[in-house]
Coordinates of C-alpha atoms and ligand atoms in Angstrom, one line a residue:
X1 CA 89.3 123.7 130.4
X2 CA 91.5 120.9 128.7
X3 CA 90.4 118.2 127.4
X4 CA 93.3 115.5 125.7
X5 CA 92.5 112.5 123.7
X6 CA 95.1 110.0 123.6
X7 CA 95.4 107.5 120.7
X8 CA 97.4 105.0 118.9
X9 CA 99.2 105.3 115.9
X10 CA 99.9 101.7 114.7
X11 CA 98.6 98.3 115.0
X12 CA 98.0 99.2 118.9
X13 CA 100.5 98.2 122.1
X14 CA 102.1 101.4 121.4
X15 CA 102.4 102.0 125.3
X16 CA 99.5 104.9 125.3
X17 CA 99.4 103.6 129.1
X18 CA 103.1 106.0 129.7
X19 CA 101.0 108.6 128.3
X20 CA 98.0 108.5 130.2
X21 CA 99.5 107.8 133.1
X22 CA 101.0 111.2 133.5
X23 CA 97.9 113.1 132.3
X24 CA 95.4 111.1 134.7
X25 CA 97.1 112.4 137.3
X26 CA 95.7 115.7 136.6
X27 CA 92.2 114.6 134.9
X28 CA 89.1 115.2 136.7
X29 CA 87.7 112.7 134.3
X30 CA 89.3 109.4 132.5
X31 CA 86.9 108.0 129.6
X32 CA 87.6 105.3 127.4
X33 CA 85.3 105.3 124.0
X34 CA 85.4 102.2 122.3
X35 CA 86.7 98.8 122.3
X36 CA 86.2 96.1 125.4
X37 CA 88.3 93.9 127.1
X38 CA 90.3 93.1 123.9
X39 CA 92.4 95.8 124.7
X40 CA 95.5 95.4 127.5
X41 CA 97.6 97.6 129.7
X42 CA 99.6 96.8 132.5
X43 CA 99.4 99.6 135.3
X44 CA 101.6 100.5 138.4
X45 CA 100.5 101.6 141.4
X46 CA 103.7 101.8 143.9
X47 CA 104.7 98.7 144.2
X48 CA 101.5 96.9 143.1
X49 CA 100.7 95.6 139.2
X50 CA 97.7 95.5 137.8
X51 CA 96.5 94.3 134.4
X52 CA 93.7 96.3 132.6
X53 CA 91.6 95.1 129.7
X54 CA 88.5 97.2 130.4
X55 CA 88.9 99.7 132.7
X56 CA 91.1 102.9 131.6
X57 CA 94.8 102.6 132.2
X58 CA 94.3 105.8 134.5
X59 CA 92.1 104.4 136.4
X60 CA 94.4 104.5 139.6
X61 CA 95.8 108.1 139.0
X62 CA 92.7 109.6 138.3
X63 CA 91.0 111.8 141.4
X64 CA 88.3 112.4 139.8
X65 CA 85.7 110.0 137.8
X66 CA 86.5 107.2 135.6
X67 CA 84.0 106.7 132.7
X68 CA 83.3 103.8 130.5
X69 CA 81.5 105.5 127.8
X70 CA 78.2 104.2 125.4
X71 CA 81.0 103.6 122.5
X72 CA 82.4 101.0 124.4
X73 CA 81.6 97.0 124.8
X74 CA 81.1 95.5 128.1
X75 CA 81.9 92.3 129.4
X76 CA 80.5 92.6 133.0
X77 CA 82.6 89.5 134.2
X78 CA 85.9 91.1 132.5
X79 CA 84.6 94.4 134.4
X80 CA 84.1 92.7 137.6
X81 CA 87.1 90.9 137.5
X82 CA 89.4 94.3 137.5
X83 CA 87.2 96.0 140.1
X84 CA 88.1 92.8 142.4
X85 CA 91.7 92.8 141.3
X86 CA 92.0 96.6 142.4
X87 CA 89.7 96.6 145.4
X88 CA 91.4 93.2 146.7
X89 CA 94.2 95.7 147.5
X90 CA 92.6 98.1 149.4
X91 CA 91.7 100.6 146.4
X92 CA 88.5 102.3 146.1
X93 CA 86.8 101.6 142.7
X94 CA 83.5 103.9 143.6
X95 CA 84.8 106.6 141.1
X96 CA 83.9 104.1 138.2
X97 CA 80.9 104.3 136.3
X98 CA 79.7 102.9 132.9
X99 CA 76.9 104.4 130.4
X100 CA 73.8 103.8 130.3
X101 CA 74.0 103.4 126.4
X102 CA 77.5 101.1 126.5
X103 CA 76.4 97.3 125.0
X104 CA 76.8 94.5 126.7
X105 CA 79.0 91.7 125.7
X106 CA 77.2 88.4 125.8
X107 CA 78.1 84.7 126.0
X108 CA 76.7 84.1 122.8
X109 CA 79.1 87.1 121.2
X110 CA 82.5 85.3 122.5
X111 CA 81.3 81.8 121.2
X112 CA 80.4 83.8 117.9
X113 CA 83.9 85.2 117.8
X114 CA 85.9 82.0 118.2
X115 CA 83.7 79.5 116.2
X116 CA 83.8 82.2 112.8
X117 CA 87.2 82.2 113.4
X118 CA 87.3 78.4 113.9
X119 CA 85.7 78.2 110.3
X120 CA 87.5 80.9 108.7
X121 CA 91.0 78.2 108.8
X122 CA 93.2 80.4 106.9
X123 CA 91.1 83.0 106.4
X124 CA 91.2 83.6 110.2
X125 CA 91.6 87.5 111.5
X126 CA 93.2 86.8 114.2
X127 CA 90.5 88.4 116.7
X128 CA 91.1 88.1 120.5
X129 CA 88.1 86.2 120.5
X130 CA 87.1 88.3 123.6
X131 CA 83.3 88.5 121.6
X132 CA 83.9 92.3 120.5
X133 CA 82.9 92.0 117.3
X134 CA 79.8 90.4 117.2
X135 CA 78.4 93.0 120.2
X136 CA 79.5 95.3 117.7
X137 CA 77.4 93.8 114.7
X138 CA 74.5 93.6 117.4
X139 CA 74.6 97.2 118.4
X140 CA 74.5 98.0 114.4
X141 CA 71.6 95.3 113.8
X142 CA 70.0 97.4 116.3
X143 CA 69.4 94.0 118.5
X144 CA 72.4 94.7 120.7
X145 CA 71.7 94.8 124.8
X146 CA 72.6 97.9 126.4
X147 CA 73.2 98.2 130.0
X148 CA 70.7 99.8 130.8
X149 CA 68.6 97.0 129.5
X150 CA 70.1 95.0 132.5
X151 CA 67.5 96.6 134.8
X152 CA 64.6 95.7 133.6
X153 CA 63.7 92.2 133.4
X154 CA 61.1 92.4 130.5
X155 CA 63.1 93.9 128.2
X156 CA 66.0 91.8 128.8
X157 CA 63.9 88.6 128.6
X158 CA 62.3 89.7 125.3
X159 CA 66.0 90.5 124.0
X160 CA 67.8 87.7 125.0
X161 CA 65.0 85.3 123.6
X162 CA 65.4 87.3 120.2
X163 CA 69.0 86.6 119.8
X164 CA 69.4 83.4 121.1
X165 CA 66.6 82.3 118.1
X166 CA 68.9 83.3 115.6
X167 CA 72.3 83.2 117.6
X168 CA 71.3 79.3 118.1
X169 CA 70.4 78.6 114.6
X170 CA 74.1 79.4 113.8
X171 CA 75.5 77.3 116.3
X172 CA 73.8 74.1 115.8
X173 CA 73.3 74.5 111.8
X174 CA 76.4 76.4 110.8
X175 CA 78.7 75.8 113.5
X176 CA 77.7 72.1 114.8
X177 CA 78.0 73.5 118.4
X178 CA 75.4 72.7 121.5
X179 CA 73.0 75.5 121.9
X180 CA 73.1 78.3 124.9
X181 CA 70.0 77.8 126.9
X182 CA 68.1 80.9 127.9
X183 CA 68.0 80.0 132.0
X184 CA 71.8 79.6 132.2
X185 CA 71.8 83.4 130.8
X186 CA 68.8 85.4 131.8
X187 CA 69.1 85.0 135.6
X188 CA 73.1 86.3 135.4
X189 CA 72.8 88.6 133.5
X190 CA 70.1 90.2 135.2
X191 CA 72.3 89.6 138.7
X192 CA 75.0 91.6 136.8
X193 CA 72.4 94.9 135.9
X194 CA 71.9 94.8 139.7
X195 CA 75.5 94.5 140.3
X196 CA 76.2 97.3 137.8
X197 CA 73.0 99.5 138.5
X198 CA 75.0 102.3 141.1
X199 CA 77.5 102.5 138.1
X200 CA 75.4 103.3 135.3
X201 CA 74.8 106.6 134.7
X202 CA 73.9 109.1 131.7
X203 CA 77.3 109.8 131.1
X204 CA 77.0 112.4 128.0
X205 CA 75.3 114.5 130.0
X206 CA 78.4 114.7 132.9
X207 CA 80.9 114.5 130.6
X208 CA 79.3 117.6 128.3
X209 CA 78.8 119.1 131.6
X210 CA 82.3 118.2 133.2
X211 CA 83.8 120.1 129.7
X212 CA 81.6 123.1 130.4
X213 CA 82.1 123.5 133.8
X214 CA 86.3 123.7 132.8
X215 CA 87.4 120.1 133.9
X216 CA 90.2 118.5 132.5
X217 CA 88.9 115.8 130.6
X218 CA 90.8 112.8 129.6
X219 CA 89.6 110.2 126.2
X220 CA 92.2 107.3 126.2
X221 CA 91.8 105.2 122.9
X222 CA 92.1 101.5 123.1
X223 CA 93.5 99.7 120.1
X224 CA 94.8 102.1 117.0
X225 CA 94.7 103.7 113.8
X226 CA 95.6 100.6 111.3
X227 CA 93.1 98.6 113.2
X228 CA 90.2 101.3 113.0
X229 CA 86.9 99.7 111.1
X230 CA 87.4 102.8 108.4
X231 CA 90.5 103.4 108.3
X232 CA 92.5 100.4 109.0
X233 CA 93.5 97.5 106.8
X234 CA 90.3 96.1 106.7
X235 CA 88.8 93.4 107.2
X236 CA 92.4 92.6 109.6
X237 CA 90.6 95.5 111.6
X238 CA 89.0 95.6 114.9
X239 CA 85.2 96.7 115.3
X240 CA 85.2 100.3 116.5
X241 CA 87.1 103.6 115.3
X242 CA 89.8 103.8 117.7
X243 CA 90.4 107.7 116.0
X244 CA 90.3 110.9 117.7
X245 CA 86.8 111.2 115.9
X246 CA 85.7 108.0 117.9
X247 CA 85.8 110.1 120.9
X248 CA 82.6 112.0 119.5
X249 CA 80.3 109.0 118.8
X250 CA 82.1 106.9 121.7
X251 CA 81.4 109.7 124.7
X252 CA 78.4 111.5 123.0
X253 CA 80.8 115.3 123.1
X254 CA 80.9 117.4 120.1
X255 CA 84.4 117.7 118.0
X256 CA 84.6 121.7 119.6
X257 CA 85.4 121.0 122.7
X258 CA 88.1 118.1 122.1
X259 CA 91.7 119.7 122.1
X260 CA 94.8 118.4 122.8
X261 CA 95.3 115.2 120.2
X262 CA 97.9 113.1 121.0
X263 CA 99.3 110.4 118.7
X264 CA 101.5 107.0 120.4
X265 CA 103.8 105.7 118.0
X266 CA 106.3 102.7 118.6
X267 CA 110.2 104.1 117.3
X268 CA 109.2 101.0 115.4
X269 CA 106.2 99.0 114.3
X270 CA 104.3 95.9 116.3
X271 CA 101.5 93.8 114.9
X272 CA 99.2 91.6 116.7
X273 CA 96.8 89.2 114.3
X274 CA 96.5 89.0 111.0
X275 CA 97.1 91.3 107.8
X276 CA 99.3 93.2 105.6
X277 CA 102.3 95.0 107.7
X278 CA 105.0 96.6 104.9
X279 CA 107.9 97.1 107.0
X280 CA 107.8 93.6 108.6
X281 CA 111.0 91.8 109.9
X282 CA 112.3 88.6 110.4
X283 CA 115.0 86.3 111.1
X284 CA 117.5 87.9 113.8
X285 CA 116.6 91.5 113.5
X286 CA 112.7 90.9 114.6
X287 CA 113.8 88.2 117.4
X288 CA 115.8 90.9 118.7
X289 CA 113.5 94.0 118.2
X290 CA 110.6 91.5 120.2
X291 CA 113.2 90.2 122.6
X292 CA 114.5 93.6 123.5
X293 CA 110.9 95.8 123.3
X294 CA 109.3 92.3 125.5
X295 CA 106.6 92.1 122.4
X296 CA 104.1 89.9 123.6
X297 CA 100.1 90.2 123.7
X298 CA 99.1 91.9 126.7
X299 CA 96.0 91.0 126.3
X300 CA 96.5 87.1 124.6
X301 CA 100.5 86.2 124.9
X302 CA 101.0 85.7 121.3
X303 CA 104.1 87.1 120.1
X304 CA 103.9 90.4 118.4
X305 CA 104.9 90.5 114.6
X306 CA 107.8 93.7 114.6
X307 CA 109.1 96.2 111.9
X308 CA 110.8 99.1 110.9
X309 CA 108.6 102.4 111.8
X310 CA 106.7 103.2 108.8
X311 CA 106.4 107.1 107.8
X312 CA 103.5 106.2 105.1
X313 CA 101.1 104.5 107.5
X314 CA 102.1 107.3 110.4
X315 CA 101.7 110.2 108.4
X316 CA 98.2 108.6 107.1
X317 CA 97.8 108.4 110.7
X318 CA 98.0 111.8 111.7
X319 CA 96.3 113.2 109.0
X320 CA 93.1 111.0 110.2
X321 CA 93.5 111.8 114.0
X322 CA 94.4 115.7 113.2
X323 CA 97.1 115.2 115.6
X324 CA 98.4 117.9 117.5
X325 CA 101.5 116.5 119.5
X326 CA 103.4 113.2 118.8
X327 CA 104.6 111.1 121.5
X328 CA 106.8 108.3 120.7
X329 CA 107.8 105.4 122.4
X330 CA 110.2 102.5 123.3
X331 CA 113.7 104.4 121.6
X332 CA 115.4 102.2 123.8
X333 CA 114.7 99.5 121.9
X334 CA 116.3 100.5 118.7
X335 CA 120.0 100.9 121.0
X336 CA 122.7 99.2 119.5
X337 CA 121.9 99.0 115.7
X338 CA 124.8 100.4 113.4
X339 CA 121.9 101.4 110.9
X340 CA 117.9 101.6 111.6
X341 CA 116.2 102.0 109.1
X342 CA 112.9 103.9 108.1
X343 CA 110.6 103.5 105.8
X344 CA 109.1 106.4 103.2
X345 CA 107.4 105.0 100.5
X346 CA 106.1 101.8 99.0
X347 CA 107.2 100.6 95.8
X348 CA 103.9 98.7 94.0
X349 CA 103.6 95.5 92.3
X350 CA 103.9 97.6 88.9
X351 CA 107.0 99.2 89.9
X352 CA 105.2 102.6 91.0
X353 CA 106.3 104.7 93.6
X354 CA 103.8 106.0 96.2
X355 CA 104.0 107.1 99.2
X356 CA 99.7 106.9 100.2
X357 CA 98.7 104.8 102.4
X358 CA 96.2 102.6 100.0
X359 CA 92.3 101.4 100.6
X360 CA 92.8 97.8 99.1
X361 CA 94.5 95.6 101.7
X362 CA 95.1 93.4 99.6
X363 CA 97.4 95.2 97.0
X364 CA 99.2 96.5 100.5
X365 CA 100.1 93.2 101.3
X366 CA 102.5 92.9 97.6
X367 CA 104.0 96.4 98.7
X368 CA 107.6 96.6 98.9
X369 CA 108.7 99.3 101.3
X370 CA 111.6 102.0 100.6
X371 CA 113.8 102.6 103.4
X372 CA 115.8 105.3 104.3
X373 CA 119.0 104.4 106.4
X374 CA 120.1 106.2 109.1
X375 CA 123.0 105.7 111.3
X376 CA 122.0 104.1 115.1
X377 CA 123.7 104.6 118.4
X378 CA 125.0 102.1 120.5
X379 CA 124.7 104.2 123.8
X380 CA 121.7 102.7 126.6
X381 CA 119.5 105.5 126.8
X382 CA 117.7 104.5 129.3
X383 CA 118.4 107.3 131.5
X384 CA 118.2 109.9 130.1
X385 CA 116.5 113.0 130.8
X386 CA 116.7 115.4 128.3
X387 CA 116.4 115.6 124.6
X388 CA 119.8 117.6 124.1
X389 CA 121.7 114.6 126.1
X390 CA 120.1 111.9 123.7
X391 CA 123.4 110.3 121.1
X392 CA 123.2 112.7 118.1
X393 CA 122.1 109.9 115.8
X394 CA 118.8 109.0 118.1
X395 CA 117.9 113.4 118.0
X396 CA 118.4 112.6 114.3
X397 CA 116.1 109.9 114.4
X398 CA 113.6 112.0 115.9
X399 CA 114.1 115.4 114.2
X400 CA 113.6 112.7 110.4
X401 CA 110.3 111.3 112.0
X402 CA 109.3 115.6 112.7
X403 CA 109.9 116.6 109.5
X404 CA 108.3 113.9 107.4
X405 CA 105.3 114.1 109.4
X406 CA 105.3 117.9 110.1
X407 CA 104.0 117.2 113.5
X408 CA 106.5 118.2 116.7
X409 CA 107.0 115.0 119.2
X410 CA 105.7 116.2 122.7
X411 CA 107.3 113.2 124.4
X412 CA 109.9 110.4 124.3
X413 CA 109.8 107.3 126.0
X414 CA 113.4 105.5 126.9
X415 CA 111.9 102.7 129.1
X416 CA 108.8 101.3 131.1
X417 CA 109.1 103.2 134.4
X418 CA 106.9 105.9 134.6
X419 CA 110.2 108.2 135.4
X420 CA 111.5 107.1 132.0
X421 CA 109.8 109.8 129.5
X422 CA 111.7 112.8 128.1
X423 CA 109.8 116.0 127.6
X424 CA 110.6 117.3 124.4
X425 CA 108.0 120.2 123.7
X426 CA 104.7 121.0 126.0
X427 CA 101.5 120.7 125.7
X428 CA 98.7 123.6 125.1
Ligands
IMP501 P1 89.2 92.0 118.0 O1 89.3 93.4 118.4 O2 89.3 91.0 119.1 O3 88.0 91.7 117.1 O4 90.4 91.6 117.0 C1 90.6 92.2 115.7 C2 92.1 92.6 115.5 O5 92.5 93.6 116.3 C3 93.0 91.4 115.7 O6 94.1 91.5 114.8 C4 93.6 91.7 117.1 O7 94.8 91.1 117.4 C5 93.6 93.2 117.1 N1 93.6 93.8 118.4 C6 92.5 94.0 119.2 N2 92.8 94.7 120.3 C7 94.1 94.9 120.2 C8 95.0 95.6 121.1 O8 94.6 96.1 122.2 N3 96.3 95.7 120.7 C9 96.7 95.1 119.5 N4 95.9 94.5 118.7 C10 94.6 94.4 119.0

């Protein structure tokens, strides 16, 4: 048996799709554990592209079964939407199933999510406004829907009429916004359970199973480490614990049987949103970072915010996620610098030097971060195959990144084709 889980490292967008495209090849089962649609990854098949909020970015490659697990949030028209987009081409999506226990995002939740942000002004997260967090806050107030809920009538009824009591107040007394009205809900909702119904299945029971019966078992995270609820630079966080430990909660599998964890880092750093980001750039150096790397939302098209990689927030990272193997992405980027530089501690506003990756986001945000410099390459590396054949300066690069974090990198990616990755160590 081998089971991997796959996570990001960063603010997310660190190309975990290069990743899991090479192990869902080989996976008789692709999960993804938390998050919804606000996640984005752009997937090949020959010559077709597809673009994936919901479904796992192996979707395609996988032979096996592709599970949306309970620790995820469901927007059934976002899910319907991919399944159309892939069987339009000719592509069976019967392999795809969803949990029983998963929640359901509603209408109400993505109205929630843009009004709060409406009011916030400046204050604003930066969500995707795609509803996540307020399913999230439901499934914790224990008032969330589930999908199985979408099968029987009664329950959904008496649910729906719950949350549209309290979900209305807000938008007509706090928010100054017409009302949702319960028949423009109920009926399509309940449509979508029947839609749904041959994909919803008990899946901790076939994925516990799957694990015992010696399947290789895929968990790709969405999102990443800085954005994890705990662990990220709250509250410019997203509403689930995109961490190696997510899996557990997420897929309902114990922490024995999960093995291989691999970490995605940028050769840089990318933000989406809102929030404190130490190593941030700007002027010529981040237009040509974002230029070069094409840093836009996947998911939103807002331009991503760039940086020099940051060892203290990696390191912090890894630590979190127990990562095993370290795959890092986009070198190609950093071609043609005479000097990239690295970040290795923070200096604080009192002149302190630390090099912990601090609880109070706001203190983070006065952070000044210490660089080391390190001489670049100019060669395209696009092409290359092998780790010896890399420019001296970029193994450098690589062998610094090692030994501050300890970990070994298992995989280097020079460029977006799937042929494009160099094998540096291999897995267990
Ligand atoms: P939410 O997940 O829509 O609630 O957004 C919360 C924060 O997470 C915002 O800063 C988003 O930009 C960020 N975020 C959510 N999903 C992704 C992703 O897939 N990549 C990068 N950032 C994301």
């Amino acid at each position: 048996m081998s089971t991997y889980v796959v996570v990001g490292l960063q603010w997310g967008d660190e190309g975990k799709g290069k990743i899991t495209d090479v192990l869902a090849e080989k996976s008789d089962y692709v999960v993804r554990y938390q998050g919804g649609n606000n996640a984005g990854h752009t997937v090949y098949a020959g010559e077709d592209k597809f673009v994936l909020h919901l479904l796992p970015s192996g979707v395609l490659q996988c032979k096996g079964k592709c599970i949306i697990g309970n620790g995820v949030v469901i927007d059934p028209e976002a899910f319907f939407d991919e399944i159309e987009q892939i069987e339009k081409r000719g592509l069976s999506t019967d392999h795809v199933f969803i949990s029983s226990r998963a929640h359901i995002i509603m209408p109400y939740h993505i109205l929630l999510d843009t009004y709060r942000e409406e009011f916030a002004g400046k204050g604003q997260i930066g969500t995707t406004k795609r509803g996540i967090g307020p399913c999230y806050e439901d499934k914790v107030a224990r008032v969330g829907i589930r999908a199985i809920d979408l099968l029987n009538p009664g329950i959904l009824r008496a649910k729906i009429e719950e949350n549209l009591l309290v979900k209305n107040a807000l938008f007509e007394k706090l928010f100054n916004k017409e009302p949702i009205r319960f028949e423009d809900i109920f009926q399509k909702y309940q449509e979508f359970g029947q839609r749904l119904k041959k994909r919803i299945i008990d899946s901790e029971f076939e994925l516990n199973y799957a694990i015992q019966q010696d399947n290789n078992v895929l968990f790709e995270g969405a999102q990443a480490l800085m954005l994890d609820i705990d662990f990220g630079t709250y509250p410019y966080v997203t509403s689930s614990s995109p961490t190696t430990g997510g899996v557990t909660v997420g897929a309902g599998v114990p922490p024995t049987s999960l093995q291989n964890l691999i970490g995605v880092s940028k050769a840089y750093c990318t933000r989406v949103g809102n929030g404190p980001f130490p190593t941030e750039l700007e002027g010529e150096t981040e237009e040509h970072i974002r230029k070069t790397g094409y840093e836009y939302g996947a998911s939103t098209g807002r331009p991503r915010r760039c940086g020099w990689l940051d060892l203290v927030a990696l390191r912090y990272a890894c630590m979190i996620n127990g990562i095993t193997h370290l795959v890092i992405t986009k070198l190609d980027v950093l071609s043609g610098f005479d000097k990239i530089r690295i970040c290795t501690a923070y200096e604080t506003q009192e002149g302190k030097i630390i090099d912990a990756f601090p609880a109070i986001t706001d203190e983070l945000s006065g952070y000044k971060a210490i660089y080391k410099e390190l001489n670049g390459w100019k060669e395209n590396i696009s092409t290359i195959k092998s780790f010896e054949e890399l420019p001296k300066t970029a193994q450098d690069y690589l062998h610094f990144i090692e030994d501050y974090l300890g970990i070994e990198v298992y995989l280097v990616s020079v460029g977006p084709e799937r042929s494009q990755n160099i094998i540096k160590t291999h897995l267990s």
